[in-house]
XYZ file of C-alpha atoms in Angstrom:
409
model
C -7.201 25.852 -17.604
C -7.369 25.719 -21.396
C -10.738 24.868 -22.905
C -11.105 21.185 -22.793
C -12.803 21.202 -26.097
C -10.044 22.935 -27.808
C -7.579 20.138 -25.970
C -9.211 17.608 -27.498
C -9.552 19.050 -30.929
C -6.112 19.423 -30.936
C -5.321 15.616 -29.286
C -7.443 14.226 -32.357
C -5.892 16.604 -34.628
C -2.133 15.308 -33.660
C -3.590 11.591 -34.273
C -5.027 11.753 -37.004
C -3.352 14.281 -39.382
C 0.142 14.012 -37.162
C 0.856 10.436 -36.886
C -2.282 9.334 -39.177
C -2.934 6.874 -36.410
C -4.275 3.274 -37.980
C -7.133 0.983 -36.392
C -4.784 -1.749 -34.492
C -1.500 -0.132 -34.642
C 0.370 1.131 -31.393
C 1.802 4.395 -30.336
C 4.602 5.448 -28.301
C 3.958 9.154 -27.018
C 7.457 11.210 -25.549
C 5.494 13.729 -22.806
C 6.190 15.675 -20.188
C 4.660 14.973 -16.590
C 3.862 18.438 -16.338
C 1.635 17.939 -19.198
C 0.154 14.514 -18.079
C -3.623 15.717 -18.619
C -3.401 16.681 -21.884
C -1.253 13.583 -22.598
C -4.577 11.428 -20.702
C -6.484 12.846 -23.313
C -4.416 11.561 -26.105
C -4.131 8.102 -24.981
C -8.000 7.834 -24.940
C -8.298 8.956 -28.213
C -5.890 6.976 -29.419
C -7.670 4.165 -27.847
C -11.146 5.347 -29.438
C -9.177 5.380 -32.771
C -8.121 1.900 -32.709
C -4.848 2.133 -31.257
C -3.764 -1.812 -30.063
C -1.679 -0.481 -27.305
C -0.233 2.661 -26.385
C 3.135 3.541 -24.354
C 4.327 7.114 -22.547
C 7.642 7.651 -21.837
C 7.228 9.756 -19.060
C 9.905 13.262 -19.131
C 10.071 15.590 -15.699
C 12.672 18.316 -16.028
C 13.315 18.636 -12.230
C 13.921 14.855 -12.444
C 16.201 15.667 -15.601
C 17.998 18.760 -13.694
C 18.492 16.767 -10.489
C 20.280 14.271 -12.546
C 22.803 16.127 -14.366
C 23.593 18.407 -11.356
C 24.509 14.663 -8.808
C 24.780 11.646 -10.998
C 28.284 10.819 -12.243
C 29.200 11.391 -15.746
C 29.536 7.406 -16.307
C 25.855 7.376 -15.403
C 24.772 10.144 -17.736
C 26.794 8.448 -20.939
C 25.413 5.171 -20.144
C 22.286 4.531 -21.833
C 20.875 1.140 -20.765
C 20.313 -1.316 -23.682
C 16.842 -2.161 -22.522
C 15.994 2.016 -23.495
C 16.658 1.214 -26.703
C 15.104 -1.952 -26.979
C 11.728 -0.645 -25.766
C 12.115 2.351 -28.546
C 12.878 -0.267 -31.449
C 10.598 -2.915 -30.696
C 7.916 -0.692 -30.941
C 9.589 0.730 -34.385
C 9.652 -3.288 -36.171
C 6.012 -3.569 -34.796
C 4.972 -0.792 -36.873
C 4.247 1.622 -34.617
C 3.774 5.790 -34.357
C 5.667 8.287 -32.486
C 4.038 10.877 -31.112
C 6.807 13.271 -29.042
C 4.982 16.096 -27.029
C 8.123 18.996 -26.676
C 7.239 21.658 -23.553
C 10.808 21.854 -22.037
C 12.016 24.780 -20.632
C 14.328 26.916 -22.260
C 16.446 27.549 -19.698
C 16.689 24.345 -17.862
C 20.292 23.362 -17.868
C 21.906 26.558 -18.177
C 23.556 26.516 -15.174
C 25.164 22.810 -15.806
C 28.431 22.203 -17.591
C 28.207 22.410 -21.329
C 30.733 20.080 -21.682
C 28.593 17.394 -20.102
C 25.322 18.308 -21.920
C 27.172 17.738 -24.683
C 29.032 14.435 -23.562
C 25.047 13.128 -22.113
C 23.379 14.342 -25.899
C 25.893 12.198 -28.091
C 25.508 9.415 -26.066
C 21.858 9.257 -26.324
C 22.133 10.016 -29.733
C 24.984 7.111 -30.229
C 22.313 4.596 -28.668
C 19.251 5.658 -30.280
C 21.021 5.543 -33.923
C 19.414 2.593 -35.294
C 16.186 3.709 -34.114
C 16.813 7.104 -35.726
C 16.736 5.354 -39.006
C 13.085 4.604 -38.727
C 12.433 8.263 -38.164
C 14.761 9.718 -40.282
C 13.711 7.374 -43.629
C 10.420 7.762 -42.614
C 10.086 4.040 -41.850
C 7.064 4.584 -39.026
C 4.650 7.701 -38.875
C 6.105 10.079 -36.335
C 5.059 13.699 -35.429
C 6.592 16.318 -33.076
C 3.391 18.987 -31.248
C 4.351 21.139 -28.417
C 1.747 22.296 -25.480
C 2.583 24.623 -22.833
C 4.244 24.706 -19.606
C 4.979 26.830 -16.584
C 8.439 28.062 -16.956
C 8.337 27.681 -20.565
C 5.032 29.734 -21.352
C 6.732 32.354 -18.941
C 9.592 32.874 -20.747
C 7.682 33.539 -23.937
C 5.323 35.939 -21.386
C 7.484 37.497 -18.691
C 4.966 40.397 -17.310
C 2.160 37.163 -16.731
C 1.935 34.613 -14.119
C 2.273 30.992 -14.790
C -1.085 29.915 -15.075
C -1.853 33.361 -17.174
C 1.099 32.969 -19.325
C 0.435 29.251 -19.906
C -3.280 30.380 -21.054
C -2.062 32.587 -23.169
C 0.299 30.438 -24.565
C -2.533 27.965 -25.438
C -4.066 30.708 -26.789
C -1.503 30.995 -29.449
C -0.252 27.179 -30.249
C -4.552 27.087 -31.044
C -4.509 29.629 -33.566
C -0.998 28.647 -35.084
C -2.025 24.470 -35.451
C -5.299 25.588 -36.890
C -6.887 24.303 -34.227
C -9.292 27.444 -33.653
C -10.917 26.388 -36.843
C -14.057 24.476 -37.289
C -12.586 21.512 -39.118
C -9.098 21.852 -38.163
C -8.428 18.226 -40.152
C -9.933 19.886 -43.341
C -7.283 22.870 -42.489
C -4.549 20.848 -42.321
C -5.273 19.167 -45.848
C -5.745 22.806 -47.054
C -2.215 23.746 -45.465
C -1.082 20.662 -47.212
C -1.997 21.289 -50.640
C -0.428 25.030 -50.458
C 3.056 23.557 -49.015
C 2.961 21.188 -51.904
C 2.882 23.164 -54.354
C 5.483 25.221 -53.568
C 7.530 21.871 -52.975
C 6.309 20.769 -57.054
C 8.272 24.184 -58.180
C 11.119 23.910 -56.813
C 11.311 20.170 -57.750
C 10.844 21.298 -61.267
C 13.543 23.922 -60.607
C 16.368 21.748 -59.998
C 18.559 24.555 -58.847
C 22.325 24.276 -58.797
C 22.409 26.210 -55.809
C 20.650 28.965 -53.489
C 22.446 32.714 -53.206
C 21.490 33.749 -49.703
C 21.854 37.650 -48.866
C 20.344 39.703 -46.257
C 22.389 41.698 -43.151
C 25.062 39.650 -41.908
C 24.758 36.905 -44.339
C 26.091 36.381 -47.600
C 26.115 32.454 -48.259
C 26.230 30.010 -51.348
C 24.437 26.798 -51.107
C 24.818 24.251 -53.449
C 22.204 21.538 -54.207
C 23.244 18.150 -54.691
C 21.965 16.047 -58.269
C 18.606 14.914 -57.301
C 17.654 16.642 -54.444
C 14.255 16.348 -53.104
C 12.519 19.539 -51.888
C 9.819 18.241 -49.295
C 7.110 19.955 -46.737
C 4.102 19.834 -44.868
C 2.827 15.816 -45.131
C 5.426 13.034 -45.235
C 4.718 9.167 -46.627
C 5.927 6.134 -44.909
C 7.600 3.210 -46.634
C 4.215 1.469 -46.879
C 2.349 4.961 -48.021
C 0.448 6.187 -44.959
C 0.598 10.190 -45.190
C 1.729 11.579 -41.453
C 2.871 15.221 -40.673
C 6.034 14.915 -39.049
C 6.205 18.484 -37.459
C 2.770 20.300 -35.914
C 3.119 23.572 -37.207
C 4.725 23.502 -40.569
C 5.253 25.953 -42.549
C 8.390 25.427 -44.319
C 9.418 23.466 -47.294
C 13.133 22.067 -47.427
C 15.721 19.902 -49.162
C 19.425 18.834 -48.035
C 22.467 21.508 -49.068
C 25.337 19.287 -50.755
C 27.663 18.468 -47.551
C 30.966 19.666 -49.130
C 29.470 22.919 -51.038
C 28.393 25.749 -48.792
C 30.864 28.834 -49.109
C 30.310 31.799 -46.728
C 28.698 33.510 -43.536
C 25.718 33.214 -42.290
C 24.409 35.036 -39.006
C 21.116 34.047 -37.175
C 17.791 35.965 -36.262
C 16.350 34.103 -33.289
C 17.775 32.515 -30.394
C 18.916 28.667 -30.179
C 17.635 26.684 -27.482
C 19.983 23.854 -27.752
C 20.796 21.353 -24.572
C 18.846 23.426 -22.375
C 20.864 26.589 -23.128
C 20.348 29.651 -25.267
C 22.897 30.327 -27.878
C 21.809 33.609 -29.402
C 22.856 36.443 -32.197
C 25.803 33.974 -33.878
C 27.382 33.450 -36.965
C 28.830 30.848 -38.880
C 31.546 30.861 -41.240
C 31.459 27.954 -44.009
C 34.163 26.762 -46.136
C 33.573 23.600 -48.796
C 30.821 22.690 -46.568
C 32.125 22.785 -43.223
C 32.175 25.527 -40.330
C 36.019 26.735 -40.307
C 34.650 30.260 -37.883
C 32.026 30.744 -35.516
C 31.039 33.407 -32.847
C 27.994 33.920 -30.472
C 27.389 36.357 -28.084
C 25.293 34.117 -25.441
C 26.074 30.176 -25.833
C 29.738 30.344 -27.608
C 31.129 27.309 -25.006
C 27.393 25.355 -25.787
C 28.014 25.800 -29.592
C 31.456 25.146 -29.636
C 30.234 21.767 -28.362
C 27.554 21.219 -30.721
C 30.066 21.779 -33.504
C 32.256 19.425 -31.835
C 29.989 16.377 -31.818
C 31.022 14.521 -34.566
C 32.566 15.146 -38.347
C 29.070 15.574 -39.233
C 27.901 18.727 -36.914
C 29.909 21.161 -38.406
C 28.269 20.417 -41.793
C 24.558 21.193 -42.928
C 21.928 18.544 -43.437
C 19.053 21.002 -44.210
C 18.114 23.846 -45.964
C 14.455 25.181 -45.296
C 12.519 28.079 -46.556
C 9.806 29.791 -44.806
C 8.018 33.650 -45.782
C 8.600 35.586 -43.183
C 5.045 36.221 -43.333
C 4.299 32.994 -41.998
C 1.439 32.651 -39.123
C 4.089 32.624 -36.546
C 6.726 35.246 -37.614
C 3.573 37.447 -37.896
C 2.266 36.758 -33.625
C 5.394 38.810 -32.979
C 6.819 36.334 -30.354
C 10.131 34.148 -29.700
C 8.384 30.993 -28.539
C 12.558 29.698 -27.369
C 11.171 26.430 -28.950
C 12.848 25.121 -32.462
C 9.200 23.510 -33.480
C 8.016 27.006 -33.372
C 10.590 29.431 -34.119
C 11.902 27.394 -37.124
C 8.127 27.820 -38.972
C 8.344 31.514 -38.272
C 12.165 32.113 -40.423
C 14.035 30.182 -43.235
C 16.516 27.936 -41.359
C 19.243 25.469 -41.602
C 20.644 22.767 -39.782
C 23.420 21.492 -38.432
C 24.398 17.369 -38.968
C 22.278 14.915 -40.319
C 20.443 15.095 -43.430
C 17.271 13.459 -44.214
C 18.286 10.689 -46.784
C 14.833 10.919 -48.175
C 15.613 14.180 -49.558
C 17.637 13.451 -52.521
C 15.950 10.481 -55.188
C 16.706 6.572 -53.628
C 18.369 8.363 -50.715
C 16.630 6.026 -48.446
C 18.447 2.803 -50.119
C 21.705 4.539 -50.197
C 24.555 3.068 -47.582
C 26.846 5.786 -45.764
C 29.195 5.993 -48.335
C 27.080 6.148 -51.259
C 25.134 8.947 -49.104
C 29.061 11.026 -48.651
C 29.079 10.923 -52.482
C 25.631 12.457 -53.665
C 26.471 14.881 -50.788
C 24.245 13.763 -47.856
C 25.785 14.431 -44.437
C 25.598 12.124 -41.852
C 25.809 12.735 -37.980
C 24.775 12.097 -34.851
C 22.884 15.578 -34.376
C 20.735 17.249 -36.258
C 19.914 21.239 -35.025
C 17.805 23.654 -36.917
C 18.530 27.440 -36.453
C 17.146 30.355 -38.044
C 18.957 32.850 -40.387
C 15.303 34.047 -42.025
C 14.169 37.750 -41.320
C 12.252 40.408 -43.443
C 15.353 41.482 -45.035
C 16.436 38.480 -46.972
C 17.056 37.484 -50.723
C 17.010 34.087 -52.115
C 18.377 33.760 -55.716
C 18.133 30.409 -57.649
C 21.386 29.102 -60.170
C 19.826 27.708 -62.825
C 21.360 25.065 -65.076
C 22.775 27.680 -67.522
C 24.551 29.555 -64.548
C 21.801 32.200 -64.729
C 20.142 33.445 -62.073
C 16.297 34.467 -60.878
C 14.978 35.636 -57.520
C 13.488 33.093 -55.337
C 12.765 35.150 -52.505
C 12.393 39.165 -51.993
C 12.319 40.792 -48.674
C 11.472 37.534 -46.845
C 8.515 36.489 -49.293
C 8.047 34.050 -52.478
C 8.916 35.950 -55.838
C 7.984 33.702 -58.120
């Protein structure tokens, strides 16, 4: 059993520096039964802290597995309206979201794509309006991971469950900071660094990124008044919150209808409960017009398939290769962590708040600035120790952004 000490280090750390929890405010926590003691210890912090009233949605994937593999398919699309009541009433009252991610990786891989893909959109159909809070950064919310049995297995095969999930506590410790005596005064450190290299590239105001490194070669242009962003996030009302526990990228939105070429990716996709893994993309005017993958190509195909949207980019992120989690050596098979490790992109949605008055833009002035809209949004990585970035400056000219997976300026 993980140190206690360290679990609650890292419960007050996700309060108060990932949702910035507020005396007399509520919280909504997403969490895993599986992880119900560490989730305990949350709540009565969060209580200590102020919190008015705090709600878990409870998550069991046996529960989740059972489901897909015997309840009809009308049952799976239909999500009840009183779901998404409970998540938006708590969103008008001004409340945080706190989502605790240990799934495991390979959970549905024996279920149909096709309906993992059918179940996602209609989830994601329901919960759009409440995506809006999230996604304009209406409410503090903030994504941490912790581990579980299957999942901290898969990350250390040769261990059992209980060693592998110590060792995976181990690591999530160390990468969150929370190892450190003031892991709070960390995280403002962390903040400051991510910042800066945000202010840069603000100043910047690149026409586009040049991406090369082995299989990718890919243009990316950047809309008129994009926004690059990382580390700590404002709300409306201008409480700071860290929407992702670890961070270690910066990012902005690529214009919808200008990304030209292929891209290939270095770390596996755990997507719907199913690995897609060493796949490439081929963009034209925005949108994905080839794709292949060598594990996943039916679960991908899907993905693509959700809407107009998925098969056009809403993010562009850039992270050193030499970041604290490219540099453990592992392939946590988690997006939280194996996006902070490599410079990634994703599929669907873009964050409106990423290009200037985004956030007050409708869906059609959003299509003309270049901001895509969809019902998904999917990060994978394309980052590795091999890759150039080159910045298009105003003049056409260009300078090196990135050299062998590291800053160059």
């Amino acid at each position: 059993m993980a140190d206690i000490q360290m679990q609650e280090k890292y419960a007050e750390l996700a309060l108060q520096t990932g949702v910035n929890l507020q005396k007399g405010q509520a919280l909504m926590i997403n969490s895993s039964i599986e992880g119900a003691d560490f989730t305990r210890i949350v709540v009565r912090k969060a209580y200590e802290l102020g919190a008015k009233d705090v709600l878990v949605n409870w998550e069991d994937d046996t529960i989740t597995l059972l489901k897909y593999q015997h309840a009809p398919e009308e049952v799976l699309t239909d999500i009840p309206a009183w779901q998404v009541e409970k998540y938006l009433a708590f969103a008008k009252d001004g409340a945080a979201l706190l989502s605790i991610r240990s799934t495991n990786p390979d959970l549905l891989k024996d279920v149909d794509p096709a309906k993992v893909a059918k179940t996602q959109k209609a989830a994601s159909e329901a919960m759009k309006e409440f995506r809006k809070y999230t996604m304009n950064d209406r409410i503090a919310w903030s994504i941490i991971s912790i581990p579980t049995g299957d999942w901290s297995q898969k990350i250390f095969p040769g261990k059992s469950q209980e060693d592998a999930k110590e060792a995976l506590w181990e690591q999530i410790f160390k990468i969150v900071r929370v190892d450190q005596a003031d892991p709070v005064s960390a995280w403002d450190e962390h903040n400051k660094n991510l910042k800066a290299a945000r202010e840069v590239l603000n100043k910047k105001q690149y026409k586009a990124l040049l991406f090369k490194a082995p299989g990718t070669d890919i243009r990316f242009d950047l809309p008129e008044g994009h926004i690059w962003k990382g580390g700590a996030a404002e709300t409306t009302d201008g409480n700071p919150f860290n929407p992702n526990m670890p961070t270690e990228e910066v990012f902005t939105l690529p214009h919808k209808y200008g990304v030209n070429g292929i891209v290939t990716s270095t770390k596996p996709l755990i997507y719907g409960g199913n690995m897609i893994d060493n796949f490439a993309l081929t963009f034209k005017d925005g949108k994905v017009v080839d794709f292949k993958a060598e594990q996943g190509y039916e679960t991908l195909k899907h993905l693509l398939e959700t809407d107009e949207g998925a098969s056009r980019l809403g993010e562009l992120a850039l992270v050193p290769h030499a970041s604290p989690i490219s540099q453990s050596g592992l392939i946590f098979y988690n997006t939280l962590y194996d996006e902070n490790a490599s410079c990634h992109i994703a599929l669907g949605k873009a964050y409106p708040t990423s290009i200037a008055g985004g956030s007050d833009m409708d869906e059609d002035e959003l299509d003309k600035h270049g901001v895509n809209d969809s019902l998904t949004h999917v990060d994978f990585m394309i980052g590795s120790g091999e890759l150039d970035i080159d910045g298009v400056k105003a003049d056409g000219g260009t300078e090196a952004v990135f050299r062998k997976g590291a800053w160059a300026f």
